[in-house]
Every structure is written in C-alpha cells, then in structure tokens.
Tab-separated table of N, CA and C in Angstrom:
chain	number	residue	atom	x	y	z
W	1	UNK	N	10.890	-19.576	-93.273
W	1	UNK	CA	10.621	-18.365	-92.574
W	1	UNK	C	9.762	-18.636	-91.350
W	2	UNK	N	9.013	-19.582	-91.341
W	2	UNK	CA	7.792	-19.993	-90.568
W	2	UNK	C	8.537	-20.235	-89.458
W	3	UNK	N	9.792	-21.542	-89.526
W	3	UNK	CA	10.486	-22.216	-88.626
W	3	UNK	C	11.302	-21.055	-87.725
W	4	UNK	N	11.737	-19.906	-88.612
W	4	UNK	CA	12.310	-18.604	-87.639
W	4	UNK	C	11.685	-17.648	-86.435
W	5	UNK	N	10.554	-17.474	-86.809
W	5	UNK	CA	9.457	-16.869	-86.594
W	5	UNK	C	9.118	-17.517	-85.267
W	6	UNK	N	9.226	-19.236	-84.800
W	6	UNK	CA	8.863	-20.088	-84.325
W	6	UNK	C	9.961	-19.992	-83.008
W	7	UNK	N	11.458	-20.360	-83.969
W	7	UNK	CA	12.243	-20.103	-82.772
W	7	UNK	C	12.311	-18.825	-82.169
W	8	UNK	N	12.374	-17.698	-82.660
W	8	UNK	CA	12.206	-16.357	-82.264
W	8	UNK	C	11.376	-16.427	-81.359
W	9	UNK	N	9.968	-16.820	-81.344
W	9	UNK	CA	9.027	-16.840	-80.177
W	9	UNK	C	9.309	-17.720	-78.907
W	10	UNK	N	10.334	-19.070	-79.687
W	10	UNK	CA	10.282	-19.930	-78.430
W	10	UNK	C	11.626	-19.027	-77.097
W	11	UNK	N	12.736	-18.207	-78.169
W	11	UNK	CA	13.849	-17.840	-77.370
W	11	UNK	C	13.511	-15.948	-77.017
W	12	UNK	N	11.779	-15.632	-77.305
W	12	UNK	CA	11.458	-14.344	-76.411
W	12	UNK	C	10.655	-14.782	-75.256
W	13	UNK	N	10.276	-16.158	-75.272
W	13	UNK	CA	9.505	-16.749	-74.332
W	13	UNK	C	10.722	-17.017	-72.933
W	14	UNK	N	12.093	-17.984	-73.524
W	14	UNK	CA	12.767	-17.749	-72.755
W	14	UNK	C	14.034	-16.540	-71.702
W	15	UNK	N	14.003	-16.051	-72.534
W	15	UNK	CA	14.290	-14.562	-72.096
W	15	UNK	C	13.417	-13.812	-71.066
W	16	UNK	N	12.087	-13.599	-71.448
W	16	UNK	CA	11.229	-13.478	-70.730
W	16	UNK	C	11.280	-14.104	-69.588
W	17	UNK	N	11.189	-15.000	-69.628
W	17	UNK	CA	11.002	-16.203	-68.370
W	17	UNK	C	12.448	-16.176	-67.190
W	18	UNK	N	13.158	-15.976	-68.099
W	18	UNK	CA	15.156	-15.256	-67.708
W	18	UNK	C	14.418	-14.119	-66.775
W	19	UNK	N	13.703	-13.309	-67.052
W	19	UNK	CA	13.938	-11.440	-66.780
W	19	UNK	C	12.802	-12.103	-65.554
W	20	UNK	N	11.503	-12.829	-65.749
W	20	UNK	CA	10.773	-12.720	-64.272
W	20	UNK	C	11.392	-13.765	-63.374
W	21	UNK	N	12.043	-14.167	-63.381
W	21	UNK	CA	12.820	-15.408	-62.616
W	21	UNK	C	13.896	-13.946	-61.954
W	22	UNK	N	14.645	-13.271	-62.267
W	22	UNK	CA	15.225	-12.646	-62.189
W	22	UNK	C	14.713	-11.038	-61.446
W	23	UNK	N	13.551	-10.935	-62.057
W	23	UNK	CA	12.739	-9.913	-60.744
W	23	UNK	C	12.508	-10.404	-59.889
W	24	UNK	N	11.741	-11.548	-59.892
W	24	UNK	CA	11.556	-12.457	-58.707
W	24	UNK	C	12.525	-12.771	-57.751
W	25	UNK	N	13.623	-13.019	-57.683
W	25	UNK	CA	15.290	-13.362	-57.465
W	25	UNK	C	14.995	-11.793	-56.429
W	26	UNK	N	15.458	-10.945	-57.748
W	26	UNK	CA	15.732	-9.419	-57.152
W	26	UNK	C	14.554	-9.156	-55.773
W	27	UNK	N	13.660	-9.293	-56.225
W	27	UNK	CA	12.327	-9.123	-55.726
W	27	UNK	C	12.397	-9.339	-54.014
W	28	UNK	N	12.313	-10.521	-54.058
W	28	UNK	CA	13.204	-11.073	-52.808
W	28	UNK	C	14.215	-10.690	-51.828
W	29	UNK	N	15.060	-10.605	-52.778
W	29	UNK	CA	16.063	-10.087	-51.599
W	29	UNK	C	16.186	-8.805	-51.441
W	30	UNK	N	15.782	-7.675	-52.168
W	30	UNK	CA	15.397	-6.396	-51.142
W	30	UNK	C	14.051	-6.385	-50.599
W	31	UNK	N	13.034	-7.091	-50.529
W	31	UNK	CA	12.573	-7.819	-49.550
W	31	UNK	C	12.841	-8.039	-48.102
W	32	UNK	N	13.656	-9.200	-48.368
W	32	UNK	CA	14.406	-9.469	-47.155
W	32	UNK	C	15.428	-8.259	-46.742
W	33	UNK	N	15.808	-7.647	-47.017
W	33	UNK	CA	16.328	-6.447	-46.745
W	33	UNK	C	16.065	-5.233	-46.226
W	34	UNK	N	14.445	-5.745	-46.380
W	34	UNK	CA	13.696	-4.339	-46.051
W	34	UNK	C	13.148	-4.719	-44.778
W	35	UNK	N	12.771	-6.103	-44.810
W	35	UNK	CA	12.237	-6.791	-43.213
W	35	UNK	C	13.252	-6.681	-42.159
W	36	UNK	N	14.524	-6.579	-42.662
W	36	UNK	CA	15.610	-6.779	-41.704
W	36	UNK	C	15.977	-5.136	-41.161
W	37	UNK	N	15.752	-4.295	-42.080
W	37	UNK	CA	15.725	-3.176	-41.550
W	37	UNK	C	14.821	-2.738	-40.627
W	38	UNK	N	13.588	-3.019	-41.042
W	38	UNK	CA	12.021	-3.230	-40.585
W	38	UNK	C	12.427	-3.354	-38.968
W	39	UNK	N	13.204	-4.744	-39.229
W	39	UNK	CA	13.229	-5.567	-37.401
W	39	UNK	C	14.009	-4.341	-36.616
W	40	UNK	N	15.251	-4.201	-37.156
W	40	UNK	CA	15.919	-3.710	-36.390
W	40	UNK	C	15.023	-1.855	-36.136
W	41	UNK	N	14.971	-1.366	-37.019
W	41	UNK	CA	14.045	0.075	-36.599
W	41	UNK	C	12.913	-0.360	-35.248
W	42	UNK	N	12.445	-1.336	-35.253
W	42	UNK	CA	10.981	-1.752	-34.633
W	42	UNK	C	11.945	-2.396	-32.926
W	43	UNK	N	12.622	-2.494	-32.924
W	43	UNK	CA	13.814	-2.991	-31.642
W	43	UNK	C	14.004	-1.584	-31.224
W	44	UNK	N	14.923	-1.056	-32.138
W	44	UNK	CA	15.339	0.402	-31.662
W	44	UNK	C	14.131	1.037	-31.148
W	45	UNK	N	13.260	1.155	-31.360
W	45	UNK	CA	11.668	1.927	-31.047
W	45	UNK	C	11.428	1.639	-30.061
W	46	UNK	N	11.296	0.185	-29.583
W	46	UNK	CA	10.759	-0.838	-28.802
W	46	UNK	C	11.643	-0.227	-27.329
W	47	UNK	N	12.848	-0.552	-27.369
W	47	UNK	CA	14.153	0.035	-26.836
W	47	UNK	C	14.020	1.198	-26.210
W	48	UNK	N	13.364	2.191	-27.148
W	48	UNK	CA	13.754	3.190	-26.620
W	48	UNK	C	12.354	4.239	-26.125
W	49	UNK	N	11.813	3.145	-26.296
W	49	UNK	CA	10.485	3.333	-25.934
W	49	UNK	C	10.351	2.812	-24.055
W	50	UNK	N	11.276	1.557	-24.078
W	50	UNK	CA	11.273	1.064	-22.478
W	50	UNK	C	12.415	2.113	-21.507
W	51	UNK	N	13.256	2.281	-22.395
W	51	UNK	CA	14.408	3.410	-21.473
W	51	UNK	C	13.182	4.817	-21.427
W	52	UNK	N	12.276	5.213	-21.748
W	52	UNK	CA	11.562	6.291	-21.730
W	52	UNK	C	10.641	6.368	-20.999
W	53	UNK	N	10.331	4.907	-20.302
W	53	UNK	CA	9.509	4.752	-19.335
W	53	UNK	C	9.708	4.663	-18.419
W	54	UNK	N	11.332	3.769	-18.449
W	54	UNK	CA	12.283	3.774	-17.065
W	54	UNK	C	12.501	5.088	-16.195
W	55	UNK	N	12.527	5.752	-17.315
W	55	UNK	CA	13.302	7.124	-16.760
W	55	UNK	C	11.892	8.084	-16.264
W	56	UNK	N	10.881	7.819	-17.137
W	56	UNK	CA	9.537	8.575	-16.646
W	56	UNK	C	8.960	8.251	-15.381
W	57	UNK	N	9.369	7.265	-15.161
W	57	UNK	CA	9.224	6.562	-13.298
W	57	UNK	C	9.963	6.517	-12.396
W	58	UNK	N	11.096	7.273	-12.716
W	58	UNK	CA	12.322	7.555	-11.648
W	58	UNK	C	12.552	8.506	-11.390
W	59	UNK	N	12.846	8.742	-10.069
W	59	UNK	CA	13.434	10.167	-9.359
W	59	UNK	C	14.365	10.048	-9.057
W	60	UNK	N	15.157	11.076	-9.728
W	60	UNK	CA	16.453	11.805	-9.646
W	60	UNK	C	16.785	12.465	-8.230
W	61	UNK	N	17.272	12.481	-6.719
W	61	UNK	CA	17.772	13.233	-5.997
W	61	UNK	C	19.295	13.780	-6.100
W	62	UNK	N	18.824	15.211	-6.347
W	62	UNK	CA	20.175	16.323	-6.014
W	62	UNK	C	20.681	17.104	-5.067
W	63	UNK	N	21.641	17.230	-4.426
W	63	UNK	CA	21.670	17.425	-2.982
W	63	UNK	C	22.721	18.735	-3.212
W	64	UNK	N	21.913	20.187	-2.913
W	64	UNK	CA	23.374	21.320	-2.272
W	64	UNK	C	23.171	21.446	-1.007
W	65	UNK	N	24.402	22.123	-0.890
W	65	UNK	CA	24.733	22.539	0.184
W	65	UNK	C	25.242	23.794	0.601
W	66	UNK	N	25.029	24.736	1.594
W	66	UNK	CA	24.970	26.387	1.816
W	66	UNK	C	24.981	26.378	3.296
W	67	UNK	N	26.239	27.408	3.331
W	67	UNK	CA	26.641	27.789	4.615
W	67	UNK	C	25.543	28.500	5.114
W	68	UNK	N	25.063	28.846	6.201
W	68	UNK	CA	24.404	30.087	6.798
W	68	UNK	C	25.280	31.190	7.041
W	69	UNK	N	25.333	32.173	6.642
W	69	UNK	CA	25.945	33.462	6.773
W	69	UNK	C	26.161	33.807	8.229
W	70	UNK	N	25.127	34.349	8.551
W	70	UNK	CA	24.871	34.515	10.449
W	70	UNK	C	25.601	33.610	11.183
W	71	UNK	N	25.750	32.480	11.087
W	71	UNK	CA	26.160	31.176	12.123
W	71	UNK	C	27.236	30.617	11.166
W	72	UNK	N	28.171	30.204	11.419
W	72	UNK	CA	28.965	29.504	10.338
W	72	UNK	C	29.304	27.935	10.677
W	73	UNK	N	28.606	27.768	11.979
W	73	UNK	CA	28.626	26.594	12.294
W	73	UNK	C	27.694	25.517	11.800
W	74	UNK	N	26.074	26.438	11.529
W	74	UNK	CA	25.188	25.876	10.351
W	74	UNK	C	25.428	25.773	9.304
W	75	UNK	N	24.923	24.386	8.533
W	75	UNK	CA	24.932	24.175	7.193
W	75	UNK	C	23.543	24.078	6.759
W	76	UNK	N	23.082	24.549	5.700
W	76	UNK	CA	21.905	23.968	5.143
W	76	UNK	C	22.351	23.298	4.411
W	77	UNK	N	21.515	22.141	3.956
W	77	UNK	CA	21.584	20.700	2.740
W	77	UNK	C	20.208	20.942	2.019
W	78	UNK	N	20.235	21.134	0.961
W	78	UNK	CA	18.643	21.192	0.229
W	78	UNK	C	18.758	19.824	-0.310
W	79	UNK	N	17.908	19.273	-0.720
W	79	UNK	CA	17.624	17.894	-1.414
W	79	UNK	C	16.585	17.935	-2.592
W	80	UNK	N	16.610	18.053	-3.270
W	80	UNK	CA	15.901	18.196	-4.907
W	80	UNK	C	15.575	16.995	-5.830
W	81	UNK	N	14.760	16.660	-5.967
W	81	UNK	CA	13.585	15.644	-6.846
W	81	UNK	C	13.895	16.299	-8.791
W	82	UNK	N	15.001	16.012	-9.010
W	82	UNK	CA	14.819	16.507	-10.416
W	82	UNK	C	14.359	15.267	-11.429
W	83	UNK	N	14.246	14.479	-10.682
W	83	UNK	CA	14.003	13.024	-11.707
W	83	UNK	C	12.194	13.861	-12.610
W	84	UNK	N	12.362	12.720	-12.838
W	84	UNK	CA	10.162	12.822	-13.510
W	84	UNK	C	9.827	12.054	-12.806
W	85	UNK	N	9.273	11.508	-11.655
W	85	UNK	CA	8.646	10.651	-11.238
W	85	UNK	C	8.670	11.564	-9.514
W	86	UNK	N	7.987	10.718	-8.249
W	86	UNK	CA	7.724	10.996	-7.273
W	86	UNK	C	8.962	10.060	-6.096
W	87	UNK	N	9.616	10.638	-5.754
W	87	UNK	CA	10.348	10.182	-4.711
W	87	UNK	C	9.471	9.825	-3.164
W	88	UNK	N	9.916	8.477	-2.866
W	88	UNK	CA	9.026	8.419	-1.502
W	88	UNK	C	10.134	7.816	-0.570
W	89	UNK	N	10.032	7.840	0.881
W	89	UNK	CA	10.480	7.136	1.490
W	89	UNK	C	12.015	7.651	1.957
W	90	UNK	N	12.153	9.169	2.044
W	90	UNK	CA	14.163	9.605	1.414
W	90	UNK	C	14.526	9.330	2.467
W	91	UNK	N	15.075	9.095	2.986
W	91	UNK	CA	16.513	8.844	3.931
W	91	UNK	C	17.858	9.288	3.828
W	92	UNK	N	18.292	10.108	4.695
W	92	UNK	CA	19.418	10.905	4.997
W	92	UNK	C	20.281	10.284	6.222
W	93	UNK	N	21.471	9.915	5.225
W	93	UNK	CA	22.225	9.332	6.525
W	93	UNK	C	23.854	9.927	6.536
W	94	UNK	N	23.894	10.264	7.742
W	94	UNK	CA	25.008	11.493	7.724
W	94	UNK	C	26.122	10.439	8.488
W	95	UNK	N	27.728	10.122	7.994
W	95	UNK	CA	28.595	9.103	8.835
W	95	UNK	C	28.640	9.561	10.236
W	96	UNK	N	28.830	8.810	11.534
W	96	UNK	CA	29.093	9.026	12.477
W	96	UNK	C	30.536	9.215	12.844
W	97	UNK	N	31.573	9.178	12.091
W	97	UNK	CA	32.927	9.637	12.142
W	97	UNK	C	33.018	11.297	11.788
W	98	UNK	N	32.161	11.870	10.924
W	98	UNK	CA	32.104	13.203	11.165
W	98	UNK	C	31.626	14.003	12.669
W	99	UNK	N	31.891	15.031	12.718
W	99	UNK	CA	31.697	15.660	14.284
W	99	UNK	C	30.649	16.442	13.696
W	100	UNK	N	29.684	15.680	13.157
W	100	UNK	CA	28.019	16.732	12.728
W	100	UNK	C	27.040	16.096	13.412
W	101	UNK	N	25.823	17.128	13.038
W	101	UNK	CA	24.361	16.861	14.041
W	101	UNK	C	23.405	17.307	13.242
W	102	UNK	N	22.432	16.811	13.493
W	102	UNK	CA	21.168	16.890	12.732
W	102	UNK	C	20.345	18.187	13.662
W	103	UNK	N	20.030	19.364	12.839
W	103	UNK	CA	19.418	20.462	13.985
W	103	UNK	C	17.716	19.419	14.706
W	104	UNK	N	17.120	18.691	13.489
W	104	UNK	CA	15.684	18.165	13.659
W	104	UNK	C	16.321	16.751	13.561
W	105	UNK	N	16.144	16.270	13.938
W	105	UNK	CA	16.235	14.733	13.762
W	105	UNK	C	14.951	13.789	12.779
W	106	UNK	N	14.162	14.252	12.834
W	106	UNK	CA	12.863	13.794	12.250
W	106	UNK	C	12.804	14.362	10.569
W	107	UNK	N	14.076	15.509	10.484
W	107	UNK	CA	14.264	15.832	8.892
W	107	UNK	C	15.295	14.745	8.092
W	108	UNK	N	15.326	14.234	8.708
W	108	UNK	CA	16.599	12.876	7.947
W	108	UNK	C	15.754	11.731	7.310
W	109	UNK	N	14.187	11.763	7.603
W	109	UNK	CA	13.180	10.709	7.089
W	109	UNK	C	12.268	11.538	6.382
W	110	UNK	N	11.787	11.297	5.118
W	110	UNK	CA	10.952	12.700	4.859
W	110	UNK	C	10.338	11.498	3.843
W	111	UNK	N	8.754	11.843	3.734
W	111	UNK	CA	7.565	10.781	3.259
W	111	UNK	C	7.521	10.915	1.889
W	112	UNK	N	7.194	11.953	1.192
W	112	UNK	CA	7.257	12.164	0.035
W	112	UNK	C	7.760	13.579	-0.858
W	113	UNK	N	8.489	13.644	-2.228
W	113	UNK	CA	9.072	14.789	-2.446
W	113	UNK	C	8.755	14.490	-4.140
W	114	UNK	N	7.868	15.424	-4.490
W	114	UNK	CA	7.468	15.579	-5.978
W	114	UNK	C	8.374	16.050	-6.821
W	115	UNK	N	8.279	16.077	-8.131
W	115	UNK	CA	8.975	16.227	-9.053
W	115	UNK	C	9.434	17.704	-8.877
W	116	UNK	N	10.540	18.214	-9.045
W	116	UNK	CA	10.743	19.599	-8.824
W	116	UNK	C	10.972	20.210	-7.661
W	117	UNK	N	10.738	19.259	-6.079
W	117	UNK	CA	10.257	19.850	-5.019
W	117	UNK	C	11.698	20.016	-4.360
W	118	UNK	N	11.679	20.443	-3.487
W	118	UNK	CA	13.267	20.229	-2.068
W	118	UNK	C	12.738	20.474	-1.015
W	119	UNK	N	13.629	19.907	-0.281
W	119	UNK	CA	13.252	20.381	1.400
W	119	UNK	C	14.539	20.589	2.019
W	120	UNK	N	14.642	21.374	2.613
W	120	UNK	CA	15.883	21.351	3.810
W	120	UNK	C	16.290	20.998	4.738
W	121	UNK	N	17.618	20.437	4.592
W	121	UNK	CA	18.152	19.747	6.518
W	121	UNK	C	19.608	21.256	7.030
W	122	UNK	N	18.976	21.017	8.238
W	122	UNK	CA	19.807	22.013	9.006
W	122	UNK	C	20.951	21.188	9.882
W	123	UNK	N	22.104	21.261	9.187
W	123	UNK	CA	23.384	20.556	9.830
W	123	UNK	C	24.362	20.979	10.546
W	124	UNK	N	24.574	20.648	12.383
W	124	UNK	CA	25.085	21.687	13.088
W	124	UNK	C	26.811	21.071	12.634
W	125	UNK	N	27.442	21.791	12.484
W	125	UNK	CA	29.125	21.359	12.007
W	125	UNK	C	30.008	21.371	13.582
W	126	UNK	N	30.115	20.330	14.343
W	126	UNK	CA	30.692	21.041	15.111
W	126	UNK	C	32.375	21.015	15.356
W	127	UNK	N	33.136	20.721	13.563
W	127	UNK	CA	34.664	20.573	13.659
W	127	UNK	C	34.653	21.752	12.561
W	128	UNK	N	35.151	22.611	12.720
W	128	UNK	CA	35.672	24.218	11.830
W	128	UNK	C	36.444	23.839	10.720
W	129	UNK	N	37.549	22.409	11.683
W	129	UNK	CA	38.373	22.284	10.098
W	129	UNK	C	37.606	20.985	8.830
W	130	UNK	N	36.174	20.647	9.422
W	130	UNK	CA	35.749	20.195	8.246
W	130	UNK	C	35.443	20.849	6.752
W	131	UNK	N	36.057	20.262	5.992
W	131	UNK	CA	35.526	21.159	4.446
W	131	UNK	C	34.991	20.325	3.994
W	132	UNK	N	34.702	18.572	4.094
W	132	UNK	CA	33.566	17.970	3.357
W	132	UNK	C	32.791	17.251	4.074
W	133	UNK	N	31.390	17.494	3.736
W	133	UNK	CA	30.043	16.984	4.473
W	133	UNK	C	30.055	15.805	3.022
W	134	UNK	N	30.082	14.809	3.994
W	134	UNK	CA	29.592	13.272	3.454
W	134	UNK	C	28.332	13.238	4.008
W	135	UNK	N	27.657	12.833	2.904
W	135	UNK	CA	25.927	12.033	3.366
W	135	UNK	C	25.817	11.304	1.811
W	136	UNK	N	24.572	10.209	2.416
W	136	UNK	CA	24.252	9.117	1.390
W	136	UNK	C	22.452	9.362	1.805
W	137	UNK	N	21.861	9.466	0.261
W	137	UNK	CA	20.604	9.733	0.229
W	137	UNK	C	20.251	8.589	-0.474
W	138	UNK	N	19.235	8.266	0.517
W	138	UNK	CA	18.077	6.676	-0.301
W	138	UNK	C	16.412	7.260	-0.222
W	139	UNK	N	16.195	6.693	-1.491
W	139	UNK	CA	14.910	7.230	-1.544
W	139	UNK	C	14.157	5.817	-2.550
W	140	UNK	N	12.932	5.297	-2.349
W	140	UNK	CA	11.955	4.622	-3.475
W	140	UNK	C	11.681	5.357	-4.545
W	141	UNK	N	10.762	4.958	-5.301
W	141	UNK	CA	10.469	5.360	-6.713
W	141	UNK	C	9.453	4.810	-7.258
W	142	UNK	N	8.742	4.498	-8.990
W	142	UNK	CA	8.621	3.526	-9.065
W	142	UNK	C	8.782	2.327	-9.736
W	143	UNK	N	10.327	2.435	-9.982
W	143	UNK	CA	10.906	1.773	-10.687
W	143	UNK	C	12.125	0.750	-9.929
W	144	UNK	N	12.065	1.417	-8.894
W	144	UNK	CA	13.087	0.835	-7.796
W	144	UNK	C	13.082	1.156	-6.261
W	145	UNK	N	13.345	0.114	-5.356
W	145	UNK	CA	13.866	0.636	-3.824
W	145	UNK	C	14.745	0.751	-3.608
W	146	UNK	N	14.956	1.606	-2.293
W	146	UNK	CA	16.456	1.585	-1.791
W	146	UNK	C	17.391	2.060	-2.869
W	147	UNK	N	16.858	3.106	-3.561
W	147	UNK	CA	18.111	3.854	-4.791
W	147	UNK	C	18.835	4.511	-3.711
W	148	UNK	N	19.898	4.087	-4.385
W	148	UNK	CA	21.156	5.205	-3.336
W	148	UNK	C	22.621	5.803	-3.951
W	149	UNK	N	22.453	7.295	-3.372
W	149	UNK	CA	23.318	8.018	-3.932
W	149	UNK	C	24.511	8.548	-2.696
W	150	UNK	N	25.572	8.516	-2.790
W	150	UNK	CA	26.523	9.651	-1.777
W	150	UNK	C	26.977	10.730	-2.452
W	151	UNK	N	27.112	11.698	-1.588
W	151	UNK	CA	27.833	12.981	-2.146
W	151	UNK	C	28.490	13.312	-1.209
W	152	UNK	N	30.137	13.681	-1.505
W	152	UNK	CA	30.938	14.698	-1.113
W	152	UNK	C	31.019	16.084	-1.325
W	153	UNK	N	29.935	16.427	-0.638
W	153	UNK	CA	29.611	18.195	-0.791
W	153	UNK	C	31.121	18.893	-0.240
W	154	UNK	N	31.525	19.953	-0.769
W	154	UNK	CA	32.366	21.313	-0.085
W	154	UNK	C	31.668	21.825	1.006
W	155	UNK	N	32.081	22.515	2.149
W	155	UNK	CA	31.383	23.148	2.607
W	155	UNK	C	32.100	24.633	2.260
C-alpha cells in the first residue's frame, strides 16, 4: 500500500509539473500576443497622432468666385483660409492667355490670412464669352512652402 501511495505522489507531482509547464507555455504566448497588439495600437496612436499635427499646421486655401451685379464685367474672387493653421505669403497668379486684369495689382500678394479669414480680388473680365476664370493660389504654412492649388472657377 505504502509503494502506491508513493507512486501516486510521484505521478501528481508529474502532472502537476505537466499543468505549470503548460500555463507557462500558455502564459507566453498570449503574452506575446498582447505585446503585438500593444505595438501595433501604440503605431496607430503614434500615426495618428503625427497626421493631427500635420494637419493642425496647415492652411487650407478656398477660392469663390461672384459676379458683381451692377458691372458684369467685374468679378470678385474671395480667397478663404479654412485650413487650422495661418497662411502667409499667398500669391495669386491669374494665366496671361486669358483677356483678364487685376482691378489692384498689389491684391495678388497678400502677407498674411488667419484661420477663417478671406480677402477679396477684384477681376476686370475683359472677354464676355469667358465662362472659366483659371487662377493658381500659392501660399506658406507651417508645414510647407510654395503649397499650390489651381481652380477652374465658373463665372
């Protein structure tokens, strides 16, 4: 009975030893499973944490455009800062193959335009059968120079 008693203890010892070898095992690899999730959540964050800064330092320019009622030969062009950040430096450049004119000439360079802000250019049209005003707007930031956009406005 003694000798049973004996092996019984030696084969709950190994069993035992089976089951923490075996948590341990387990243990591990959702572990490693959890670090790997870990990494990738902590990237994505990281990620999207730098696109959130990109974009918090850049200005957006939006450009309409509106006939004058009274004159139909005037156009107004508004120019709009919708980005989050401060636009500096804008530049308005209108093609010289169109038959247009700048009413100010000194409104085609404009120093700085805050978040939310616009200013207006007064554009004399002088072909009736134009229906699209081409211009290309460059402006700094501070995330970049020389950003540049064109638009084919309707008139």
């Amino acid at each position: 009975m003694k000798d049973l008693f004996c092996k019984m203890d030696f084969w709950a010892l190994v069993v035992s030893a089976i089951t923490m070898i075996g948590g341990a095992i387990g243990f591990l690899l959702y572990d490693r499973k959890l670090k790997k999730q870990e990494k990738e959540l902590n990237d994505l964050t990281i990620s999207s944490m730098e696109i959130d800064k990109i974009e918090r330092n850049s200005a957006n320019l939006e450009c309409e455009i509106h006939r004058c009622t009274d004159n139909y030969q005037f156009v107004r062009v508004f120019v709009t800062n919708v980005g989050r950040s401060i636009a500096r430096n804008i530049r308005v450049v209108l093609p010289q193959e169109q038959n247009i004119s700048v009413v100010e000439e000194v409104r085609l360079l404009h120093d700085l335009l805050q978040v939310n802000q616009q200013y207006e250019l007064q554009v004399l049209v002088g072909d009736d059968d134009l229906r699209i005003l081409r211009l290309t707007i460059m402006w700094d930031d501070d995330n970049d120079v020389n950003k540049e956009k064109e638009y084919s406005l309707p008139i």
